[in-house]
Coordinates of C-alpha atoms in Angstrom, one line a residue:
Chain A
X1 CA 42.7 87.6 69.6
X2 CA 46.1 86.6 68.2
X3 CA 48.2 89.9 68.6
X4 CA 51.2 88.7 66.7
X5 CA 49.3 87.8 63.6
X6 CA 47.5 91.2 63.6
X7 CA 50.7 93.1 64.1
X8 CA 52.0 91.2 61.1
X9 CA 48.9 91.9 59.0
X10 CA 48.9 95.4 60.1
X11 CA 52.5 96.0 59.0
X12 CA 51.5 94.1 55.8
X13 CA 48.7 96.5 55.2
X14 CA 50.8 99.5 55.8
X15 CA 53.5 98.4 53.3
X16 CA 50.7 97.8 50.5
X17 CA 49.3 101.2 51.2
X18 CA 52.7 103.0 51.1
X19 CA 53.3 100.9 47.9
X20 CA 50.2 102.1 46.4
X21 CA 50.9 105.6 47.3
X22 CA 54.3 105.3 45.8
X23 CA 53.1 103.6 42.7
X24 CA 50.4 106.4 42.0
X25 CA 52.6 109.3 43.3
X26 CA 51.7 111.4 40.1
X27 CA 48.0 111.3 41.5
X28 CA 48.9 111.2 45.4
X29 CA 51.9 113.4 45.8
X30 CA 52.1 115.9 42.8
X31 CA 48.8 117.5 42.8
X32 CA 48.9 118.8 46.7
X33 CA 52.4 120.1 46.1
X34 CA 51.2 121.9 43.1
X35 CA 48.0 123.3 44.8
X36 CA 50.0 124.3 47.9
X37 CA 52.5 126.0 45.8
X38 CA 49.9 128.1 43.9
X39 CA 48.3 129.0 47.5
X40 CA 51.6 130.3 48.5
X41 CA 52.1 132.3 45.3
X42 CA 48.8 133.7 45.1
X43 CA 47.5 134.3 48.6
X44 CA 50.9 134.4 50.3
X45 CA 52.9 136.5 48.0
X46 CA 50.8 138.3 45.6
X47 CA 47.7 139.1 48.0
X48 CA 49.6 138.8 51.2
X49 CA 51.8 141.6 50.4
X50 CA 48.6 144.0 50.2
X51 CA 47.3 142.3 53.6
X52 CA 50.5 143.1 55.8
X53 CA 50.4 141.4 59.0
X54 CA 48.0 139.0 60.8
X55 CA 48.2 138.4 64.6
X56 CA 51.6 140.3 64.6
X57 CA 53.1 137.5 61.7
X58 CA 53.9 138.1 58.1
X59 CA 50.8 136.8 56.2
X60 CA 52.6 134.0 54.5
X61 CA 53.9 132.9 57.7
X62 CA 50.4 133.0 59.2
X63 CA 48.7 131.1 56.5
X64 CA 51.7 128.5 56.2
X65 CA 50.7 126.4 59.1
X66 CA 47.0 126.1 58.1
X67 CA 47.9 125.2 54.5
X68 CA 50.2 122.5 55.7
X69 CA 47.3 121.3 58.0
X70 CA 44.8 121.7 55.2
X71 CA 47.0 119.2 53.1
X72 CA 47.7 116.8 55.8
X73 CA 44.1 116.3 56.5
X74 CA 42.7 116.2 52.9
X75 CA 45.3 113.9 52.1
X76 CA 44.7 111.6 55.0
X77 CA 40.8 111.4 54.0
X78 CA 41.5 111.0 50.4
X79 CA 44.0 108.1 51.1
X80 CA 41.7 106.2 53.1
X81 CA 38.5 106.8 51.2
X82 CA 39.9 105.9 47.8
X83 CA 42.1 103.1 49.1
X84 CA 39.2 101.3 51.1
X85 CA 36.4 101.9 48.5
X86 CA 38.8 100.9 45.7
X87 CA 39.4 97.5 47.4
X88 CA 35.6 97.3 48.1
X89 CA 34.7 98.2 44.3
X90 CA 37.4 95.8 42.8
X91 CA 36.5 93.2 45.4
X92 CA 40.0 92.6 46.8
X93 CA 39.0 93.8 49.9
X94 CA 37.9 90.3 50.4
X95 CA 41.7 89.2 50.6
X96 CA 41.3 91.0 54.2
X97 CA 37.8 89.8 55.0
X98 CA 38.5 86.0 54.5
X99 CA 41.9 86.2 56.3
X100 CA 41.9 86.1 60.2
X101 CA 43.0 89.6 60.6
X102 CA 40.7 91.5 63.0
X103 CA 38.4 94.3 61.9
X104 CA 40.5 96.6 64.3
X105 CA 43.6 95.6 62.4
X106 CA 42.0 96.3 58.9
X107 CA 40.8 99.9 60.3
X108 CA 44.3 100.5 62.0
X109 CA 46.2 99.4 59.0
X110 CA 44.1 101.7 56.5
X111 CA 44.3 104.8 59.0
X112 CA 48.2 104.2 59.4
X113 CA 48.4 104.5 55.7
X114 CA 46.6 107.5 55.4
X115 CA 48.2 109.2 58.3
X116 CA 51.5 108.1 56.5
X117 CA 50.6 109.7 53.2
X118 CA 49.1 112.9 55.0
X119 CA 52.6 113.3 56.7
X120 CA 54.6 112.8 53.7
X121 CA 52.3 115.4 51.8
X122 CA 52.4 117.6 54.9
X123 CA 56.3 117.3 54.9
X124 CA 56.5 118.2 51.3
X125 CA 54.2 121.3 51.6
X126 CA 56.5 122.5 54.6
X127 CA 59.6 122.2 52.3
X128 CA 57.6 124.3 49.8
X129 CA 56.5 126.7 52.3
X130 CA 60.1 127.4 53.4
X131 CA 60.9 128.6 49.9
X132 CA 58.5 131.2 50.6
X133 CA 58.7 132.0 54.4
X134 CA 60.6 131.3 57.5
X135 CA 59.2 128.7 59.9
X136 CA 60.5 128.1 63.4
X137 CA 58.6 125.6 65.3
X138 CA 57.7 127.1 68.8
X139 CA 56.4 123.9 70.4
X140 CA 57.6 120.8 68.4
X141 CA 56.0 117.8 70.4
X142 CA 52.5 119.7 70.2
X143 CA 53.0 120.1 66.7
X144 CA 53.8 116.5 65.9
X145 CA 50.9 115.3 68.4
X146 CA 48.3 117.7 66.8
X147 CA 49.2 116.6 63.3
X148 CA 49.2 113.2 63.9
X149 CA 45.8 113.2 66.1
X150 CA 44.2 115.7 63.2
X151 CA 45.3 113.1 60.3
X152 CA 43.9 110.3 62.4
X153 CA 40.6 111.9 62.7
X154 CA 40.1 112.7 59.0
X155 CA 41.5 109.1 58.0
X156 CA 39.0 107.5 60.3
X157 CA 36.2 109.8 58.5
X158 CA 37.7 108.8 55.3
X159 CA 37.1 105.3 56.3
X160 CA 33.4 105.5 57.2
X161 CA 32.8 107.6 54.1
X162 CA 34.3 104.6 52.4
X163 CA 32.1 102.0 54.3
X164 CA 28.9 103.9 53.2
X165 CA 30.0 104.8 49.7
X166 CA 28.5 102.6 46.7
X167 CA 29.9 104.4 43.8
X168 CA 32.8 106.6 43.0
X169 CA 30.7 109.5 43.1
X170 CA 30.1 109.2 46.7
X171 CA 33.5 109.3 47.8
X172 CA 33.8 112.8 46.3
X173 CA 30.6 114.3 48.0
X174 CA 31.9 114.7 51.8
X175 CA 35.2 116.3 50.6
X176 CA 33.6 118.6 48.0
X177 CA 30.5 119.6 50.3
X178 CA 31.9 119.2 53.8
X179 CA 35.7 118.9 53.9
X180 CA 36.8 122.0 51.8
X181 CA 34.0 124.6 53.1
X182 CA 34.9 123.7 56.6
X183 CA 38.8 123.8 55.8
X184 CA 38.4 127.5 54.2
X185 CA 36.1 128.4 57.3
X186 CA 38.5 126.8 59.7
X187 CA 40.7 129.9 60.1
X188 CA 43.5 128.7 57.5
X189 CA 43.6 132.2 56.0
X190 CA 42.5 134.4 58.8
X191 CA 42.1 134.9 62.7
X192 CA 38.5 134.4 63.7
X193 CA 39.2 137.5 65.8
X194 CA 38.4 139.5 62.6
X195 CA 34.9 138.2 62.6
X196 CA 31.8 139.4 63.9
X197 CA 31.0 137.9 67.4
X198 CA 28.1 135.4 66.2
X199 CA 30.6 134.2 63.4
X200 CA 33.2 133.8 65.8
X201 CA 30.9 131.5 68.0
X202 CA 29.7 129.6 64.9
X203 CA 33.5 129.1 63.7
X204 CA 34.0 127.3 67.2
X205 CA 31.7 124.6 66.1
X206 CA 34.1 123.6 63.3
X207 CA 36.6 120.9 64.3
X208 CA 39.1 122.1 61.7
X209 CA 39.3 125.5 63.5
X210 CA 40.7 123.6 66.4
X211 CA 43.0 121.6 64.5
X212 CA 44.3 124.6 62.3
X213 CA 44.8 126.6 65.5
X214 CA 46.2 124.2 67.5
X215 CA 48.9 123.3 64.9
X216 CA 49.4 127.0 64.2
X217 CA 50.2 127.4 68.0
X218 CA 52.7 124.5 67.8
X219 CA 54.6 126.4 65.0
X220 CA 54.1 129.9 65.5
X221 CA 53.1 130.1 69.2
X222 CA 49.5 132.0 68.3
X223 CA 46.1 130.6 68.4
X224 CA 42.6 131.6 68.4
X225 CA 41.3 129.0 70.7
X226 CA 42.2 127.1 73.8
X227 CA 44.8 124.4 73.0
X228 CA 43.5 122.1 75.7
X229 CA 40.3 122.1 74.2
X230 CA 41.5 121.2 70.9
X231 CA 43.3 118.3 72.4
X232 CA 40.1 117.1 74.2
X233 CA 38.1 117.6 70.9
X234 CA 40.5 115.9 68.8
X235 CA 40.9 112.7 71.2
X236 CA 37.1 112.6 71.6
X237 CA 36.8 112.4 67.7
X238 CA 39.3 109.9 67.3
X239 CA 37.6 107.6 70.0
X240 CA 34.2 107.9 68.6
X241 CA 35.2 107.8 65.0
X242 CA 37.5 104.7 65.6
X243 CA 34.3 103.2 67.7
X244 CA 32.1 104.0 64.6
X245 CA 34.5 102.4 62.4
X246 CA 34.6 99.1 64.5
X247 CA 30.8 99.0 65.0
X248 CA 30.1 99.3 61.2
X249 CA 32.9 96.6 60.2
X250 CA 31.6 94.2 62.8
X251 CA 28.0 94.5 61.5
X252 CA 29.5 94.3 58.1
X253 CA 27.8 97.5 56.8
X254 CA 28.7 98.1 53.2
X255 CA 31.1 95.1 53.0
X256 CA 29.1 92.2 53.7
X257 CA 25.6 90.8 52.3
Chain B
X1 CA 30.0 60.6 69.8
X2 CA 29.3 64.1 68.7
X3 CA 32.8 65.2 69.6
X4 CA 34.3 62.6 67.5
X5 CA 32.1 63.4 64.5
X6 CA 33.4 67.0 65.1
X7 CA 36.8 66.2 65.0
X8 CA 36.5 64.1 62.0
X9 CA 34.7 66.8 59.8
X10 CA 36.6 69.4 58.0
X11 CA 33.4 71.2 57.6
X12 CA 29.9 70.8 59.3
X13 CA 26.8 72.7 58.3
X14 CA 23.6 72.6 60.3
X15 CA 20.4 74.2 59.4
X16 CA 22.2 76.8 57.5
X17 CA 19.8 79.8 56.4
X18 CA 20.2 82.9 54.3
X19 CA 17.5 85.5 53.4
X20 CA 18.5 88.3 51.7
X21 CA 17.5 92.0 52.2
X22 CA 15.3 92.0 49.3
X23 CA 13.4 88.6 50.6
X24 CA 15.2 86.1 48.4
X25 CA 15.4 82.9 50.7
X26 CA 18.9 81.8 49.1
X27 CA 19.4 78.9 51.6
X28 CA 16.5 77.2 53.2
X29 CA 18.4 75.3 56.0
X30 CA 21.0 73.0 54.5
X31 CA 22.9 70.4 56.3
X32 CA 26.1 68.7 55.1
X33 CA 29.2 67.4 56.4
X34 CA 32.7 67.4 54.6
X35 CA 35.1 64.8 55.9
X36 CA 38.7 65.5 56.5
X37 CA 40.6 64.6 53.2
X38 CA 37.7 64.7 51.1
X39 CA 37.4 66.1 47.7
X40 CA 33.7 67.3 47.6
X41 CA 31.7 68.7 44.8
X42 CA 29.1 70.9 45.5
X43 CA 26.9 71.4 42.5
X44 CA 23.7 73.1 41.5
X45 CA 22.3 75.3 38.7
X46 CA 22.9 79.2 38.7
X47 CA 21.4 80.8 41.7
X48 CA 20.8 77.4 43.7
X49 CA 22.9 78.8 46.8
X50 CA 26.4 77.4 46.2
X51 CA 28.3 80.7 46.2
X52 CA 25.9 82.1 49.3
X53 CA 26.8 78.9 51.3
X54 CA 30.7 79.4 50.6
X55 CA 30.2 82.9 51.3
X56 CA 28.9 82.3 54.7
X57 CA 31.8 79.6 55.4
X58 CA 34.3 82.2 54.5
X59 CA 32.5 85.0 56.4
X60 CA 31.9 87.0 53.1
X61 CA 28.0 86.6 53.8
X62 CA 26.5 87.1 57.1
X63 CA 24.1 84.1 57.7
X64 CA 20.6 84.5 58.8
X65 CA 20.3 81.2 60.9
X66 CA 22.3 78.1 61.6
X67 CA 25.8 76.6 62.6
X68 CA 28.9 76.4 60.4
X69 CA 32.0 74.5 62.0
X70 CA 35.3 74.5 60.5
X71 CA 37.5 71.8 61.8
X72 CA 35.4 72.0 64.9
X73 CA 35.9 75.9 65.1
X74 CA 32.4 77.5 65.2
X75 CA 32.6 80.7 63.1
X76 CA 30.4 82.6 65.7
X77 CA 32.9 81.7 68.6
X78 CA 36.0 81.1 67.0
X79 CA 36.1 83.0 63.8
X80 CA 39.8 83.7 63.6
X81 CA 40.5 79.9 64.2
X82 CA 38.1 79.2 61.6
X83 CA 39.5 81.4 59.2
X84 CA 42.9 80.3 59.6
X85 CA 41.9 76.9 58.3
X86 CA 40.2 78.0 54.9
X87 CA 41.8 79.1 51.6
X88 CA 39.1 80.6 49.2
X89 CA 39.3 80.8 45.5
X90 CA 36.1 82.9 44.6
X91 CA 33.9 82.6 41.5
X92 CA 34.8 86.1 40.6
X93 CA 38.1 87.8 39.9
X94 CA 39.0 89.7 43.2
X95 CA 42.4 90.7 42.6
X96 CA 43.8 94.1 42.6
X97 CA 44.8 94.2 38.8
X98 CA 47.3 97.3 39.4
X99 CA 49.2 95.0 41.9
X100 CA 52.4 92.9 41.1
X101 CA 51.7 89.2 41.1
X102 CA 54.3 88.5 43.5
X103 CA 53.1 91.3 46.1
X104 CA 49.5 89.9 45.8
X105 CA 50.4 86.6 47.1
X106 CA 53.1 88.0 49.6
X107 CA 50.3 90.5 50.9
X108 CA 47.9 87.6 51.3
X109 CA 50.5 85.6 53.4
X110 CA 51.0 88.9 55.6
X111 CA 47.2 88.8 56.4
X112 CA 47.7 85.4 57.8
X113 CA 50.4 86.3 60.0
X114 CA 53.4 85.2 57.7
X115 CA 56.1 87.3 57.4
X116 CA 59.9 87.7 56.3
X117 CA 61.4 84.7 54.9
X118 CA 58.4 82.2 55.3
X119 CA 56.0 84.6 53.4
X120 CA 58.8 84.8 50.6
X121 CA 59.5 81.3 50.4
X122 CA 55.7 80.4 50.5
X123 CA 55.0 83.0 47.7
X124 CA 58.0 81.4 45.4
X125 CA 56.6 77.9 46.3
X126 CA 53.2 78.5 45.4
X127 CA 53.7 81.0 42.3
X128 CA 56.3 78.3 40.8
X129 CA 53.7 75.5 41.4
X130 CA 51.2 77.4 39.5
X131 CA 53.7 78.6 36.8
X132 CA 53.4 82.1 37.7
X133 CA 56.9 82.9 39.1
X134 CA 58.3 84.3 35.8
X135 CA 55.6 86.5 36.1
X136 CA 55.8 87.7 39.6
X137 CA 56.9 91.4 38.8
X138 CA 54.1 92.0 36.3
X139 CA 51.0 93.7 37.4
X140 CA 48.1 91.1 37.6
X141 CA 46.3 93.1 34.7
X142 CA 48.6 92.1 32.1
X143 CA 47.9 88.3 33.0
X144 CA 45.7 86.4 30.9
X145 CA 42.1 84.8 32.2
X146 CA 43.7 81.4 33.2
X147 CA 46.9 83.0 34.7
X148 CA 44.4 85.1 36.9
X149 CA 42.5 81.8 38.2
X150 CA 45.8 80.2 38.8
X151 CA 47.1 83.4 40.7
X152 CA 43.9 83.4 42.9
X153 CA 44.8 79.6 43.7
X154 CA 48.4 80.6 44.8
X155 CA 47.1 83.4 47.0
X156 CA 44.6 80.8 48.7
X157 CA 47.4 78.5 49.3
X158 CA 49.9 80.6 50.6
X159 CA 48.8 80.1 54.3
X160 CA 48.6 76.3 53.6
X161 CA 44.9 76.1 54.6
X162 CA 43.4 72.6 55.7
X163 CA 40.3 73.4 53.8
X164 CA 40.6 75.1 50.0
X165 CA 37.1 76.0 48.8
X166 CA 37.2 76.6 44.9
X167 CA 34.2 78.3 43.4
X168 CA 34.4 77.5 39.7
X169 CA 38.0 77.6 39.4
X170 CA 38.3 76.6 35.8
X171 CA 35.7 78.9 34.4
X172 CA 36.9 80.2 31.1
X173 CA 40.0 78.5 31.3
X174 CA 41.2 76.5 28.3
X175 CA 41.6 72.6 28.4
X176 CA 45.0 72.3 28.7
X177 CA 45.3 74.6 31.6
X178 CA 42.1 73.0 33.3
X179 CA 43.7 69.5 33.1
X180 CA 47.2 70.8 34.8
X181 CA 45.1 72.5 37.3
X182 CA 43.2 69.2 37.8
X183 CA 46.5 67.4 38.5
X184 CA 47.7 69.9 40.6
X185 CA 44.2 69.9 42.9
X186 CA 44.6 66.2 42.9
X187 CA 48.0 66.5 44.4
X188 CA 47.2 68.8 47.0
X189 CA 44.1 66.8 47.9
X190 CA 46.4 63.6 48.1
X191 CA 48.5 65.4 50.4
X192 CA 46.0 66.1 52.9
X193 CA 43.9 69.1 51.9
X194 CA 40.3 68.8 52.2
X195 CA 38.7 70.4 48.9
X196 CA 35.2 71.6 48.2
X197 CA 34.9 72.3 44.6
X198 CA 31.8 74.0 42.8
X199 CA 31.7 73.8 39.1
X200 CA 29.6 73.8 35.9
X201 CA 32.1 71.3 34.1
X202 CA 30.5 68.1 35.6
X203 CA 33.0 66.2 34.2
X204 CA 35.4 67.9 36.3
X205 CA 33.4 67.2 39.4
X206 CA 33.0 63.4 38.3
X207 CA 36.7 63.3 37.5
X208 CA 38.3 64.8 40.7
X209 CA 35.5 64.5 43.7
X210 CA 34.8 61.5 45.8
X211 CA 31.6 63.0 47.2
X212 CA 28.8 65.1 45.9
X213 CA 26.0 67.2 47.0
X214 CA 23.6 68.9 44.9
X215 CA 21.9 72.1 45.6
X216 CA 19.0 73.4 44.2
X217 CA 16.7 76.3 45.2
X218 CA 18.3 76.8 48.5
X219 CA 18.0 73.0 49.3
X220 CA 20.4 70.1 49.1
X221 CA 18.8 67.5 47.1
X222 CA 21.5 64.8 46.8
X223 CA 24.4 64.2 49.1
X224 CA 26.5 61.1 48.8
X225 CA 29.5 59.5 47.7
X226 CA 30.2 59.9 43.9
X227 CA 30.1 56.3 43.2
X228 CA 26.7 55.8 44.9
X229 CA 25.5 58.9 43.2
X230 CA 26.4 57.4 39.8
X231 CA 25.2 54.3 40.6
X232 CA 21.7 56.0 40.6
X233 CA 21.8 56.5 37.0
X234 CA 20.4 53.3 36.0
X235 CA 20.3 54.0 32.1
X236 CA 23.4 54.9 30.3
X237 CA 23.8 55.5 26.7
X238 CA 26.9 54.5 24.5
X239 CA 27.7 55.5 20.9
X240 CA 29.6 52.7 19.2
X241 CA 31.5 53.1 16.0
X242 CA 31.1 50.1 13.8
X243 CA 33.5 48.9 11.1
X244 CA 30.6 48.1 8.6
X245 CA 27.7 50.5 8.0
X246 CA 24.6 48.4 8.6
X247 CA 21.2 49.4 6.8
X248 CA 19.5 49.4 10.1
X249 CA 19.9 49.1 13.9
X250 CA 20.5 45.4 14.8
X251 CA 17.9 44.0 17.3
X252 CA 19.7 43.2 20.5
X253 CA 17.7 41.7 23.5
X254 CA 17.7 43.8 26.5
X255 CA 19.2 46.6 24.8
X256 CA 17.6 49.7 22.8
X257 CA 19.3 50.5 19.6
X258 CA 19.2 53.3 17.1
X259 CA 21.5 53.9 14.2
X260 CA 22.1 57.6 14.4
X261 CA 24.7 57.9 11.5
X262 CA 26.1 55.4 8.9
X263 CA 28.3 53.5 11.0
X264 CA 27.4 54.9 14.5
X265 CA 25.1 53.0 16.6
X266 CA 23.5 54.3 19.8
X267 CA 22.9 51.7 22.6
X268 CA 20.9 52.4 25.7
X269 CA 21.8 49.9 28.6
X270 CA 20.0 49.3 31.6
X271 CA 21.8 47.9 35.1
X272 CA 20.8 44.6 34.5
X273 CA 23.4 44.3 31.7
X274 CA 26.9 44.8 31.4
X275 CA 29.2 45.9 28.5
X276 CA 30.5 42.2 28.1
X277 CA 26.6 41.2 27.4
X278 CA 26.6 44.0 24.8
X279 CA 29.7 42.9 23.2
X280 CA 28.5 39.2 23.3
X281 CA 25.6 40.1 21.6
X282 CA 27.1 42.2 18.9
X283 CA 29.9 39.3 18.4
X284 CA 27.1 36.9 17.9
X285 CA 25.7 39.1 15.1
X286 CA 29.1 39.2 13.5
X287 CA 29.1 43.2 14.4
X288 CA 32.7 44.9 14.7
X289 CA 33.1 47.7 16.8
X290 CA 35.9 50.0 16.1
X291 CA 35.4 52.6 19.3
X292 CA 33.0 53.2 22.1
X293 CA 32.0 56.3 24.0
X294 CA 29.4 57.6 26.4
X295 CA 26.8 59.7 24.9
X296 CA 26.8 62.1 27.8
X297 CA 28.5 62.9 30.9
X298 CA 26.9 60.4 33.7
X299 CA 27.0 63.0 36.3
X300 CA 25.5 65.6 34.0
X301 CA 22.7 63.2 33.1
X302 CA 21.9 62.6 36.7
X303 CA 22.2 66.4 37.7
X304 CA 19.8 67.4 35.1
X305 CA 17.3 64.6 36.2
X306 CA 17.6 65.8 39.8
X307 CA 17.4 69.2 39.1
X308 CA 14.5 68.9 36.6
X309 CA 12.6 66.3 38.5
X310 CA 13.6 66.9 42.1
X311 CA 13.7 63.1 42.9
X312 CA 16.3 60.4 42.2
X313 CA 16.1 58.7 38.8
X314 CA 14.7 55.4 38.3
X315 CA 15.5 54.6 34.9
X316 CA 13.7 51.5 33.1
X317 CA 15.0 50.4 29.9
X318 CA 12.4 49.5 27.4
X319 CA 13.3 46.5 25.3
X320 CA 13.7 47.3 21.6

């Protein structure tokens, strides 16, 4: 593999993705900002005042890390699935397929684009959160590593969704029926210690629970789960999903006749 | 000997087969070679297998069996090197309609590992050459159909490939733009780029290409230099505009004549005669010719016969 060529190709693809995100900023940046502002107003400010504290934190403070993580993962996923499927649908994916850039480079470029959009939106939501509450990052390195790993996991998942998608409906099925329910049940708004024992155990099968809690630990220093487990799960998911993406690309599934 | 041949060929295809998932056997084991520097026409009716063959060469379609080598690089073992040699202008528009013209070409340069000033220079060079530089900041969607085709050519050339594959590049392009594209393609071919062209405009293939292969129902039914292929066409029909308006067609020995309109005479001529013979015969009868043209494009006529009959034509001219 020509490393220099692929490095330039990845850089080019990331640049292209960033241009796309900024070109359609009304679709990519503004909606999550508005949605999260509403979450903070309704759940944090109006309802949160009646709830009081959660795990020793003001409710607004408690949900802020989960909402930031929610915006990061949904945008990382959404960016890759829409960009890659859009390229497939409009046939300009062929620009990459005929070029000598490797399949790994195509995956890495798209994933990096998704992660960057996730981080951009995450940063914006963090700024919005600071209008409503005070956040002090307890473990900065852990916060950054967890957000990067989580964002990568969902960007890879979005890539697989895009590979299999044949029509635009197919790219909204997973976010609607899988991603959103798992996010809401992933401890964004509550501590799983409030749940009956069975549902606590069931919640631990939800990978988003680990991401939200590990991220919350990074910011607030409080988590329902073991941080070591969260890292193992996230790294395993990244390895597994990247391998799956590469296998599908090498086989030409969904992209070559 | 094999090694020498491989070095000489820009493209070598051996027993290439493609059967789609629905059972359609698009290619039935085709073989052909394209020499370095050639301008090669790959012709065939719709659904003949041209685009499938091009898809396999450019790795957009997975082959079922066979070997493809591009400048000696086997696509199974040295795909990256093979891809580096190829520039593809596909039949269907495959540009991001919402992207700026300049960015489309610049991005493609990046996919081939060109960066910084070199990528910028190449982008400018090919956008200027294809007369799109003034539109570089417009989104592709705002371009006309002909401009989009030219943009795809600029994009395919930005990494300066040794083999340029054009799949119906002038479809839907007006005659003026088509002619200027022909001139440009002639220039880059003269500069050393090997070109494979598929087109439904057979006068385009006849005008540009030095070698022709005709593919039909997944099989190559003709593969020879253009001049040799055209020689197989043993009958030619000319339309002559006459200075006078004769009442009936003159009888010319060795030629079949028909008066199609007052003052317009169709003359069918076999390989035994030349145009000089025809003019001598007309002169002997005092018939003055104002102008002359071929009734049909020669390659088109041959193509139709080959595809319809699947065998080389053996034109015999009946004496009138």
